[in-house]
mmCIF file of C-alpha atoms in Angstrom:
data_model
loop_
_atom_site.group_PDB
_atom_site.id
_atom_site.type_symbol
_atom_site.label_atom_id
_atom_site.label_comp_id
_atom_site.label_asym_id
_atom_site.label_seq_id
_atom_site.Cartn_x
_atom_site.Cartn_y
_atom_site.Cartn_z
ATOM 1 C CA MET E 529 14.255 8.044 78.129
ATOM 2 C CA SER E 530 13.030 10.991 76.049
ATOM 3 C CA ILE E 531 9.870 12.789 77.135
ATOM 4 C CA LYS E 532 7.149 13.147 74.564
ATOM 5 C CA PRO E 533 6.155 16.720 73.667
ATOM 6 C CA ARG E 534 2.785 17.576 75.169
ATOM 7 C CA ILE E 535 -0.075 18.716 72.914
ATOM 8 C CA LEU E 536 -3.435 20.004 74.135
ATOM 9 C CA LEU E 537 -6.154 19.639 71.484
ATOM 10 C CA LEU E 538 -9.350 21.685 71.911
ATOM 11 C CA SER E 539 -12.520 20.891 69.952
ATOM 12 C CA ALA E 540 -15.351 23.207 70.985
ATOM 13 C CA TYR E 541 -17.973 21.777 68.611
ATOM 14 C CA ASP E 542 -16.941 18.174 68.114
ATOM 15 C CA ALA E 543 -18.970 17.362 64.991
ATOM 16 C CA ALA E 544 -18.272 14.198 63.008
ATOM 17 C CA SER E 545 -15.537 15.626 60.771
ATOM 18 C CA HIS E 546 -13.861 17.372 63.737
ATOM 19 C CA LYS E 547 -13.894 14.150 65.756
ATOM 20 C CA ARG E 548 -12.506 12.165 62.864
ATOM 21 C CA TRP E 549 -9.671 14.640 62.335
ATOM 22 C CA ARG E 550 -8.566 14.758 65.991
ATOM 23 C CA GLU E 551 -8.684 10.962 66.330
ATOM 24 C CA GLN E 552 -6.654 10.663 63.127
ATOM 25 C CA LEU E 553 -3.985 13.048 64.393
ATOM 26 C CA ILE E 554 -3.590 11.145 67.649
ATOM 27 C CA ALA E 555 -3.307 7.835 65.786
ATOM 28 C CA LEU E 556 -0.955 9.181 63.093
ATOM 29 C CA LEU E 557 1.408 10.965 65.505
ATOM 30 C CA PRO E 558 1.962 8.747 68.562
ATOM 31 C CA GLU E 559 5.292 10.440 69.295
ATOM 32 C CA TYR E 560 3.343 13.190 71.090
ATOM 33 C CA HIS E 561 1.551 13.063 74.418
ATOM 34 C CA TRP E 562 -2.010 14.106 73.617
ATOM 35 C CA HIS E 563 -4.730 15.493 75.838
ATOM 36 C CA THR E 564 -8.111 16.584 74.477
ATOM 37 C CA LEU E 565 -10.940 18.817 75.651
ATOM 38 C CA ILE E 566 -14.164 18.504 73.682
ATOM 39 C CA LEU E 567 -17.690 19.874 73.778
ATOM 40 C CA ALA E 568 -20.688 18.186 72.164
ATOM 41 C CA PRO E 569 -21.863 19.538 68.775
ATOM 42 C CA ARG E 570 -25.086 21.203 69.912
ATOM 43 C CA TYR E 571 -26.281 24.686 71.002
ATOM 44 C CA PHE E 572 -24.173 26.371 68.327
ATOM 45 C CA GLN E 573 -24.449 29.975 69.523
ATOM 46 C CA TRP E 574 -23.567 29.055 73.110
ATOM 47 C CA ARG E 575 -20.722 26.793 72.043
ATOM 48 C CA ILE E 576 -18.931 29.261 69.816
ATOM 49 C CA ARG E 577 -19.143 32.140 72.327
ATOM 50 C CA GLY E 578 -19.239 30.208 75.583
ATOM 51 C CA ASN E 579 -16.498 27.603 75.241
ATOM 52 C CA PRO E 580 -13.914 29.632 77.230
ATOM 53 C CA LEU E 581 -16.418 29.739 80.113
ATOM 54 C CA SER E 582 -17.277 26.060 79.751
ATOM 55 C CA TRP E 583 -13.581 25.274 80.136
ATOM 56 C CA LEU E 584 -12.815 27.996 82.698
ATOM 57 C CA ASN E 585 -12.154 25.575 85.575
ATOM 58 C CA GLU E 586 -10.421 22.854 83.572
ATOM 59 C CA PRO E 587 -7.228 21.912 85.490
ATOM 60 C CA CYS E 588 -5.334 21.005 82.328
ATOM 61 C CA LEU E 589 -5.424 24.645 81.195
ATOM 62 C CA GLN E 590 -3.156 25.431 84.138
ATOM 63 C CA GLU E 591 -0.608 22.810 83.052
ATOM 64 C CA PRO E 592 2.424 23.419 80.816
ATOM 65 C CA TRP E 593 2.000 22.421 77.153
ATOM 66 C CA ASP E 594 4.370 22.410 74.219
ATOM 67 C CA LEU E 595 1.598 23.141 71.724
ATOM 68 C CA VAL E 596 -2.105 23.999 71.793
ATOM 69 C CA ILE E 597 -4.230 23.038 68.795
ATOM 70 C CA ALA E 598 -7.723 24.542 68.610
ATOM 71 C CA THR E 599 -10.474 24.004 66.056
ATOM 72 C CA SER E 600 -12.139 26.941 64.369
ATOM 73 C CA MET E 601 -15.070 26.925 66.819
ATOM 74 C CA VAL E 602 -12.734 27.655 69.754
ATOM 75 C CA ASP E 603 -12.680 31.259 70.992
ATOM 76 C CA LEU E 604 -8.896 31.122 71.156
ATOM 77 C CA ALA E 605 -8.353 34.830 71.821
ATOM 78 C CA THR E 606 -10.571 34.793 74.920
ATOM 79 C CA LEU E 607 -9.104 31.498 76.065
ATOM 80 C CA ARG E 608 -5.551 32.857 75.966
ATOM 81 C CA GLY E 609 -6.716 35.976 77.806
ATOM 82 C CA LEU E 610 -8.361 33.987 80.588
ATOM 83 C CA HIS E 611 -5.332 31.709 80.958
ATOM 84 C CA PRO E 612 -2.239 33.948 80.728
ATOM 85 C CA GLN E 613 0.113 30.973 81.029
ATOM 86 C CA LEU E 614 -0.951 30.095 77.464
ATOM 87 C CA ALA E 615 0.457 33.403 76.198
ATOM 88 C CA ASN E 616 3.897 31.858 75.633
ATOM 89 C CA THR E 617 2.576 28.510 74.416
ATOM 90 C CA PRO E 618 2.444 28.202 70.613
ATOM 91 C CA CYS E 619 -1.157 27.941 69.417
ATOM 92 C CA LEU E 620 -2.391 26.538 66.110
ATOM 93 C CA LEU E 621 -5.929 27.286 64.919
ATOM 94 C CA TYR E 622 -7.297 24.591 62.581
ATOM 95 C CA MET E 623 -10.054 25.892 60.303
ATOM 96 C CA HIS E 624 -12.416 23.073 59.327
ATOM 97 C CA GLU E 625 -14.725 25.846 58.134
ATOM 98 C CA ASN E 626 -15.004 29.603 58.392
ATOM 99 C CA GLN E 627 -18.052 31.605 59.334
ATOM 100 C CA PHE E 628 -17.512 34.199 56.599
ATOM 101 C CA ALA E 629 -18.253 31.626 53.895
ATOM 102 C CA PHE E 630 -20.779 29.529 55.781
ATOM 103 C CA PRO E 631 -24.193 29.704 54.074
ATOM 104 C CA VAL E 632 -27.071 31.105 56.111
ATOM 105 C CA SER E 633 -30.509 29.505 55.874
ATOM 106 C CA ASN E 634 -33.748 31.489 55.927
ATOM 107 C CA GLN E 635 -34.237 30.519 59.569
ATOM 108 C CA GLN E 636 -30.873 31.863 60.697
ATOM 109 C CA GLN E 637 -29.943 35.370 61.706
ATOM 110 C CA GLY E 638 -26.724 37.172 60.813
ATOM 111 C CA ARG E 639 -23.459 35.562 61.858
ATOM 112 C CA VAL E 640 -21.463 38.552 63.142
ATOM 113 C CA GLU E 641 -20.643 36.953 66.519
ATOM 114 C CA PRO E 642 -19.314 33.673 65.026
ATOM 115 C CA GLN E 643 -17.381 35.640 62.423
ATOM 116 C CA MET E 644 -15.713 37.708 65.132
ATOM 117 C CA VAL E 645 -14.733 34.529 67.008
ATOM 118 C CA ASN E 646 -13.043 33.217 63.855
ATOM 119 C CA LEU E 647 -11.306 36.524 63.214
ATOM 120 C CA TYR E 648 -10.062 37.039 66.790
ATOM 121 C CA GLY E 649 -8.941 33.407 66.941
ATOM 122 C CA ALA E 650 -6.904 33.771 63.754
ATOM 123 C CA VAL E 651 -5.297 36.979 65.057
ATOM 124 C CA ALA E 652 -4.441 35.307 68.381
ATOM 125 C CA ALA E 653 -3.011 32.110 66.830
ATOM 126 C CA ASP E 654 0.638 31.623 65.914
ATOM 127 C CA SER E 655 -0.366 29.569 62.873
ATOM 128 C CA VAL E 656 -3.706 29.267 61.043
ATOM 129 C CA VAL E 657 -4.244 26.052 59.085
ATOM 130 C CA PHE E 658 -7.067 25.481 56.608
ATOM 131 C CA ASN E 659 -8.342 22.208 55.185
ATOM 132 C CA SER E 660 -8.485 23.635 51.654
ATOM 133 C CA ALA E 661 -7.222 26.605 49.683
ATOM 134 C CA TRP E 662 -10.831 27.619 49.028
ATOM 135 C CA ASN E 663 -11.472 27.718 52.770
ATOM 136 C CA ARG E 664 -8.396 29.906 53.303
ATOM 137 C CA ASP E 665 -9.155 32.265 50.432
ATOM 138 C CA SER E 666 -12.838 32.674 51.331
ATOM 139 C CA PHE E 667 -11.873 33.402 54.960
ATOM 140 C CA LEU E 668 -9.362 36.088 53.999
ATOM 141 C CA LYS E 669 -11.767 37.609 51.480
ATOM 142 C CA GLY E 670 -14.666 37.524 53.921
ATOM 143 C CA ALA E 671 -12.622 39.017 56.754
ATOM 144 C CA SER E 672 -11.366 41.782 54.467
ATOM 145 C CA GLU E 673 -14.901 42.646 53.331
ATOM 146 C CA PHE E 674 -16.136 42.545 56.926
ATOM 147 C CA LEU E 675 -13.447 44.949 58.139
ATOM 148 C CA GLY E 676 -14.099 47.153 55.121
ATOM 149 C CA LYS E 677 -17.599 47.826 56.468
ATOM 150 C CA MET E 678 -16.318 49.101 59.814
ATOM 151 C CA PRO E 679 -16.501 52.895 60.312
ATOM 152 C CA ASP E 680 -12.985 53.549 61.640
ATOM 153 C CA ALA E 681 -9.942 52.346 63.593
ATOM 154 C CA VAL E 682 -9.353 49.231 61.475
ATOM 155 C CA PRO E 683 -5.689 48.149 61.788
ATOM 156 C CA GLU E 684 -3.667 48.381 58.592
ATOM 157 C CA GLY E 685 -2.077 45.259 57.194
ATOM 158 C CA LEU E 686 -4.140 42.812 59.296
ATOM 159 C CA ILE E 687 -5.322 40.645 56.398
ATOM 160 C CA GLU E 688 -1.806 40.386 54.993
ATOM 161 C CA ARG E 689 -0.454 39.321 58.394
ATOM 162 C CA LEU E 690 -3.130 36.650 58.562
ATOM 163 C CA ARG E 691 -2.248 35.523 55.049
ATOM 164 C CA LEU E 692 1.430 35.143 55.936
ATOM 165 C CA LYS E 693 0.732 32.815 58.867
ATOM 166 C CA SER E 694 -1.878 30.756 57.009
ATOM 167 C CA ARG E 695 -1.304 27.451 55.247
ATOM 168 C CA VAL E 696 -3.333 24.594 53.796
ATOM 169 C CA LEU E 697 -3.203 21.120 55.341
ATOM 170 C CA PRO E 698 -6.262 18.941 54.611
ATOM 171 C CA VAL E 699 -8.054 16.447 56.804
ATOM 172 C CA PRO E 700 -6.400 13.165 55.721
ATOM 173 C CA ILE E 701 -8.121 10.278 53.955
ATOM 174 C CA GLU E 702 -7.290 6.908 55.522
ATOM 175 C CA ASP E 703 -4.857 4.795 53.500
ATOM 176 C CA TYR E 704 -7.054 1.700 53.604
ATOM 177 C CA LEU E 705 -9.689 3.448 51.456
ATOM 178 C CA PHE E 706 -7.348 3.787 48.480
ATOM 179 C CA VAL E 707 -7.992 1.149 45.818
ATOM 180 C CA ASP E 708 -5.166 0.317 43.415
ATOM 181 C CA ASN E 709 -7.237 -1.363 40.725
ATOM 182 C CA PRO E 710 -10.843 -0.150 40.803
ATOM 183 C CA GLU E 711 -13.554 -1.909 38.840
ATOM 184 C CA PRO E 712 -14.143 -0.535 35.315
ATOM 185 C CA LEU E 713 -16.843 2.113 35.041
ATOM 186 C CA ASN E 714 -20.233 0.641 34.149
ATOM 187 C CA ARG E 715 -20.922 2.883 31.178
ATOM 188 C CA ALA E 716 -24.207 1.214 30.216
ATOM 189 C CA CYS E 717 -25.906 1.588 33.612
ATOM 190 C CA PRO E 718 -23.695 3.576 36.026
ATOM 191 C CA HIS E 719 -24.217 3.378 39.773
ATOM 192 C CA LEU E 720 -24.474 7.009 40.944
ATOM 193 C CA LEU E 721 -23.611 7.837 44.553
ATOM 194 C CA TRP E 722 -24.722 10.996 46.389
ATOM 195 C CA ASN E 723 -23.157 10.777 49.880
ATOM 196 C CA HIS E 724 -23.522 14.081 51.709
ATOM 197 C CA ARG E 725 -25.252 15.516 54.768
ATOM 198 C CA TRP E 726 -28.990 15.827 54.196
ATOM 199 C CA GLU E 727 -29.095 19.592 54.534
ATOM 200 C CA TYR E 728 -30.002 22.535 52.339
ATOM 201 C CA ASP E 729 -26.421 23.627 51.623
ATOM 202 C CA LYS E 730 -25.747 20.336 49.817
ATOM 203 C CA ALA E 731 -28.517 21.397 47.390
ATOM 204 C CA PRO E 732 -30.752 18.293 47.227
ATOM 205 C CA ASP E 733 -33.158 20.371 45.137
ATOM 206 C CA ARG E 734 -30.464 20.492 42.457
ATOM 207 C CA LEU E 735 -30.027 16.750 42.730
ATOM 208 C CA LEU E 736 -33.780 16.398 42.153
ATOM 209 C CA GLY E 737 -33.554 18.551 39.032
ATOM 210 C CA PHE E 738 -30.564 16.604 37.744
ATOM 211 C CA LEU E 739 -32.323 13.254 38.222
ATOM 212 C CA ALA E 740 -35.492 14.499 36.515
ATOM 213 C CA ARG E 741 -33.497 15.511 33.443
ATOM 214 C CA LEU E 742 -31.524 12.283 33.508
ATOM 215 C CA GLU E 743 -34.805 10.350 33.537
ATOM 216 C CA ASN E 744 -36.054 12.322 30.551
ATOM 217 C CA ARG E 745 -32.916 11.359 28.622
ATOM 218 C CA GLN E 746 -33.816 7.691 29.252
ATOM 219 C CA GLN E 747 -30.297 7.074 30.554
ATOM 220 C CA PRO E 748 -30.186 3.837 32.585
ATOM 221 C CA TYR E 749 -28.648 4.283 36.026
ATOM 222 C CA ARG E 750 -28.794 3.101 39.624
ATOM 223 C CA LEU E 751 -28.763 5.483 42.580
ATOM 224 C CA SER E 752 -27.483 5.343 46.150
ATOM 225 C CA LEU E 753 -28.414 8.353 48.247
ATOM 226 C CA VAL E 754 -26.774 8.074 51.656
ATOM 227 C CA GLY E 755 -25.523 10.405 54.371
ATOM 228 C CA GLU E 756 -26.245 11.843 57.782
ATOM 229 C CA GLY E 757 -29.915 12.746 57.994
ATOM 230 C CA PHE E 758 -31.847 15.040 60.336
ATOM 231 C CA ARG E 759 -35.427 15.233 61.563
ATOM 232 C CA ASN E 760 -36.179 18.343 59.499
ATOM 233 C CA HIS E 761 -34.483 17.461 56.248
ATOM 234 C CA PRO E 762 -35.329 19.279 52.997
ATOM 235 C CA LYS E 763 -38.485 18.049 51.236
ATOM 236 C CA SER E 764 -36.486 17.300 48.091
ATOM 237 C CA PHE E 765 -35.358 14.026 49.655
ATOM 238 C CA ASP E 766 -38.947 12.801 50.045
ATOM 239 C CA GLN E 767 -39.668 13.694 46.412
ATOM 240 C CA ILE E 768 -36.573 11.793 45.257
ATOM 241 C CA ALA E 769 -37.579 8.733 47.290
ATOM 242 C CA THR E 770 -41.031 8.752 45.664
ATOM 243 C CA ARG E 771 -40.156 9.612 42.067
ATOM 244 C CA PHE E 772 -36.990 7.550 41.703
ATOM 245 C CA SER E 773 -37.659 4.565 43.955
ATOM 246 C CA HIS E 774 -37.157 2.234 40.974
ATOM 247 C CA ARG E 775 -33.544 3.466 40.723
ATOM 248 C CA LEU E 776 -32.576 3.231 44.381
ATOM 249 C CA GLU E 777 -29.925 0.775 45.568
ATOM 250 C CA ASN E 778 -29.254 2.383 48.984
ATOM 251 C CA TRP E 779 -31.148 5.039 50.922
ATOM 252 C CA GLY E 780 -30.418 6.871 54.163
ATOM 253 C CA PHE E 781 -27.656 6.704 56.728
ATOM 254 C CA LEU E 782 -25.551 3.529 56.795
ATOM 255 C CA GLU E 783 -24.828 2.670 60.411
ATOM 256 C CA SER E 784 -22.020 0.261 59.524
ATOM 257 C CA ARG E 785 -18.752 1.837 58.400
ATOM 258 C CA ALA E 786 -17.803 -1.433 56.693
ATOM 259 C CA GLU E 787 -21.060 -1.370 54.734
ATOM 260 C CA TYR E 788 -20.412 2.218 53.695
ATOM 261 C CA ASP E 789 -16.880 1.357 52.570
ATOM 262 C CA ARG E 790 -18.251 -1.486 50.438
ATOM 263 C CA LEU E 791 -20.682 0.941 48.816
ATOM 264 C CA LEU E 792 -17.832 3.325 47.983
ATOM 265 C CA ARG E 793 -16.042 0.500 46.166
ATOM 266 C CA LYS E 794 -19.193 -0.632 44.326
ATOM 267 C CA ALA E 795 -20.377 2.752 43.033
ATOM 268 C CA ASP E 796 -19.215 4.112 39.690
ATOM 269 C CA ILE E 797 -19.674 7.871 39.960
ATOM 270 C CA VAL E 798 -19.789 10.056 43.077
ATOM 271 C CA LEU E 799 -21.940 13.117 42.543
ATOM 272 C CA SER E 800 -22.037 16.496 44.274
ATOM 273 C CA THR E 801 -24.560 19.278 43.798
ATOM 274 C CA ALA E 802 -23.312 21.251 46.807
ATOM 275 C CA LEU E 803 -23.391 25.007 47.151
ATOM 276 C CA HIS E 804 -21.071 24.716 50.125
ATOM 277 C CA ASP E 805 -18.232 22.325 50.918
ATOM 278 C CA PHE E 806 -15.051 23.452 52.677
ATOM 279 C CA GLN E 807 -13.084 20.310 51.805
ATOM 280 C CA GLY E 808 -15.416 17.540 50.649
ATOM 281 C CA LEU E 809 -14.428 14.470 52.656
ATOM 282 C CA SER E 810 -17.227 12.355 51.206
ATOM 283 C CA MET E 811 -16.074 13.106 47.652
ATOM 284 C CA LEU E 812 -12.434 12.382 48.503
ATOM 285 C CA GLU E 813 -13.319 9.091 50.218
ATOM 286 C CA ALA E 814 -15.294 7.915 47.208
ATOM 287 C CA MET E 815 -12.574 8.959 44.764
ATOM 288 C CA ALA E 816 -9.954 7.090 46.812
ATOM 289 C CA SER E 817 -12.211 4.033 46.634
ATOM 290 C CA GLY E 818 -12.358 4.137 42.842
ATOM 291 C CA CYS E 819 -15.357 6.359 42.056
ATOM 292 C CA VAL E 820 -15.208 8.871 39.222
ATOM 293 C CA PRO E 821 -16.256 12.323 40.526
ATOM 294 C CA LEU E 822 -18.953 14.551 39.031
ATOM 295 C CA ALA E 823 -18.936 17.929 40.779
ATOM 296 C CA PRO E 824 -19.684 21.609 40.099
ATOM 297 C CA ASP E 825 -16.795 23.847 39.096
ATOM 298 C CA ARG E 826 -16.623 25.704 42.417
ATOM 299 C CA LEU E 827 -15.585 25.433 46.073
ATOM 300 C CA ALA E 828 -12.723 23.085 47.028
ATOM 301 C CA TYR E 829 -13.575 20.704 44.178
ATOM 302 C CA ARG E 830 -11.245 22.626 41.881
ATOM 303 C CA GLU E 831 -8.341 21.405 44.012
ATOM 304 C CA TYR E 832 -8.778 17.678 43.343
ATOM 305 C CA VAL E 833 -11.585 16.940 40.872
ATOM 306 C CA PRO E 834 -10.180 16.750 37.303
ATOM 307 C CA ASP E 835 -11.307 19.451 34.862
ATOM 308 C CA SER E 836 -13.127 16.877 32.728
ATOM 309 C CA CYS E 837 -15.232 15.837 35.751
ATOM 310 C CA ARG E 838 -16.360 19.330 36.783
ATOM 311 C CA TYR E 839 -19.524 20.774 35.263
ATOM 312 C CA GLU E 840 -20.215 24.474 34.787
ATOM 313 C CA SER E 841 -21.332 26.254 37.932
ATOM 314 C CA HIS E 842 -24.576 28.235 37.691
ATOM 315 C CA GLU E 843 -25.420 29.157 41.262
ATOM 316 C CA GLN E 844 -28.238 31.471 40.158
ATOM 317 C CA ASP E 845 -29.707 29.093 37.564
ATOM 318 C CA ALA E 846 -30.315 25.557 38.823
ATOM 319 C CA GLY E 847 -31.787 24.457 35.497
ATOM 320 C CA ALA E 848 -28.727 25.500 33.518
ATOM 321 C CA GLU E 849 -26.503 23.774 36.072
ATOM 322 C CA ALA E 850 -28.493 20.532 35.805
ATOM 323 C CA GLU E 851 -28.061 20.571 32.027
ATOM 324 C CA ALA E 852 -24.331 21.166 32.450
ATOM 325 C CA ALA E 853 -24.114 18.213 34.865
ATOM 326 C CA ILE E 854 -25.943 15.957 32.393
ATOM 327 C CA SER E 855 -23.551 16.955 29.602
ATOM 328 C CA CYS E 856 -20.537 16.323 31.840
ATOM 329 C CA LEU E 857 -21.901 12.901 32.828
ATOM 330 C CA GLN E 858 -22.328 11.988 29.165
ATOM 331 C CA ARG E 859 -18.724 12.962 28.433
ATOM 332 C CA ILE E 860 -17.513 10.842 31.352
ATOM 333 C CA LEU E 861 -19.498 7.825 30.132
ATOM 334 C CA GLU E 862 -18.159 8.265 26.607
ATOM 335 C CA LYS E 863 -14.561 8.640 27.741
ATOM 336 C CA PRO E 864 -13.921 7.765 31.411
ATOM 337 C CA PRO E 865 -10.900 9.522 32.991
ATOM 338 C CA SER E 866 -7.865 7.317 33.504
ATOM 339 C CA GLN E 867 -7.027 8.294 37.086
ATOM 340 C CA CYS E 868 -8.867 10.243 39.787
ATOM 341 C CA ARG E 869 -7.164 9.052 42.982
ATOM 342 C CA PRO E 870 -6.476 11.927 45.393
ATOM 343 C CA ASP E 871 -3.096 10.559 46.518
ATOM 344 C CA PRO E 872 -1.836 13.858 48.047
ATOM 345 C CA TRP E 873 -4.716 13.603 50.561
ATOM 346 C CA LYS E 874 -3.586 10.178 51.799
ATOM 347 C CA ALA E 875 -3.025 9.992 55.566
ATOM 348 C CA SER E 876 0.480 8.544 55.270
ATOM 349 C CA VAL E 877 1.459 11.503 53.061
ATOM 350 C CA LEU E 878 -0.119 14.217 55.190
ATOM 351 C CA ALA E 879 1.152 12.792 58.499
ATOM 352 C CA GLU E 880 4.676 13.980 57.728
ATOM 353 C CA GLN E 881 3.421 17.478 56.868
ATOM 354 C CA TYR E 882 1.591 17.687 60.202
ATOM 355 C CA ARG E 883 4.688 16.379 61.984
ATOM 356 C CA LEU E 884 6.904 19.030 60.391
ATOM 357 C CA LEU E 885 4.469 21.835 61.219
ATOM 358 C CA PHE E 886 4.091 20.801 64.858
ATOM 359 C CA GLY E 887 7.854 20.490 65.241
ATOM 360 C CA GLU E 888 8.373 23.909 63.711
ATOM 361 C CA LEU E 889 5.924 25.560 66.103
ATOM 362 C CA ILE E 890 7.319 23.790 69.170
ATOM 363 C CA ARG E 891 10.916 24.665 68.329
ATOM 364 C CA ALA E 892 9.971 28.313 67.797
ATOM 365 C CA CYS E 893 8.638 28.601 71.346
ATOM 366 C CA PRO E 894 10.969 30.441 73.741
ATOM 367 C CA ASP E 895 12.109 28.438 76.778
#
């Protein structure tokens, strides 16, 4: 009987998207023996610098593994230094996000420490995998600019070496979400869906501006505004709830996954106003379920949202961007796109790419 290759998966800040991805991998690739170490997604500064200490006495780090997979919050360089037996174990760093491109709120300080963790981890890894090309490119650009500010003794060729061992492999979208024959777009009164985290980087203030202009155009529409909310969410959400209550179909976080999936199939257009999105799982899920996307021409959206469904990006002029979004919506309603399904992001397609990558890394390991 053959012995399954052993994979240790480390998630140092096991947020919702990180948890989803690791559970997907384990389900998609049962031919491996999996073991996971996770830390709860809280106390960010302690997590990103302290995870090697939190795991210092973990017995499994003394065991032999065929492959170690670490998320971008893992201080992989320190971890390999504290556990020398990992030096000859192939290590893959999976970048759900990168700290060079992560937006900083007014309440946050500089992010030099988290950026260094990302950079050292990428240097220490045998392979660096990003969930989008935009994530990869913004990491390499940010790391290059960061090193360019250093006074001396910066190693030559580092960014190019990182580029050569980097590749793009998205978080998969579950096959069951893909709809073969979606309902026709309701052009007379479209159901708009905004399904993102209720935080400042998703730009709810821009959503507010878009809706105000849409109201002035006397365009009939229905609105579902759902997503993970927080105690101190931006005030724009309260203003939307008050001013556009007559348009609302759904509001707030949907506890039931089945209920959320039904909403994805019922909505006509999925809308993003985000200033930051490393992959855009909520957009991809809605598109797989039959929604037509409406997104700014920036970030990872350029990789899967059709040109006709992307509106001009004006990061420094929210008013101009709202007008561009209105114009794009009108074009979509006049002539809906024929196909928006993100089939290359389907789990059954990406599973084989993950399988090939893991096999390649394991075979490259010296005995």
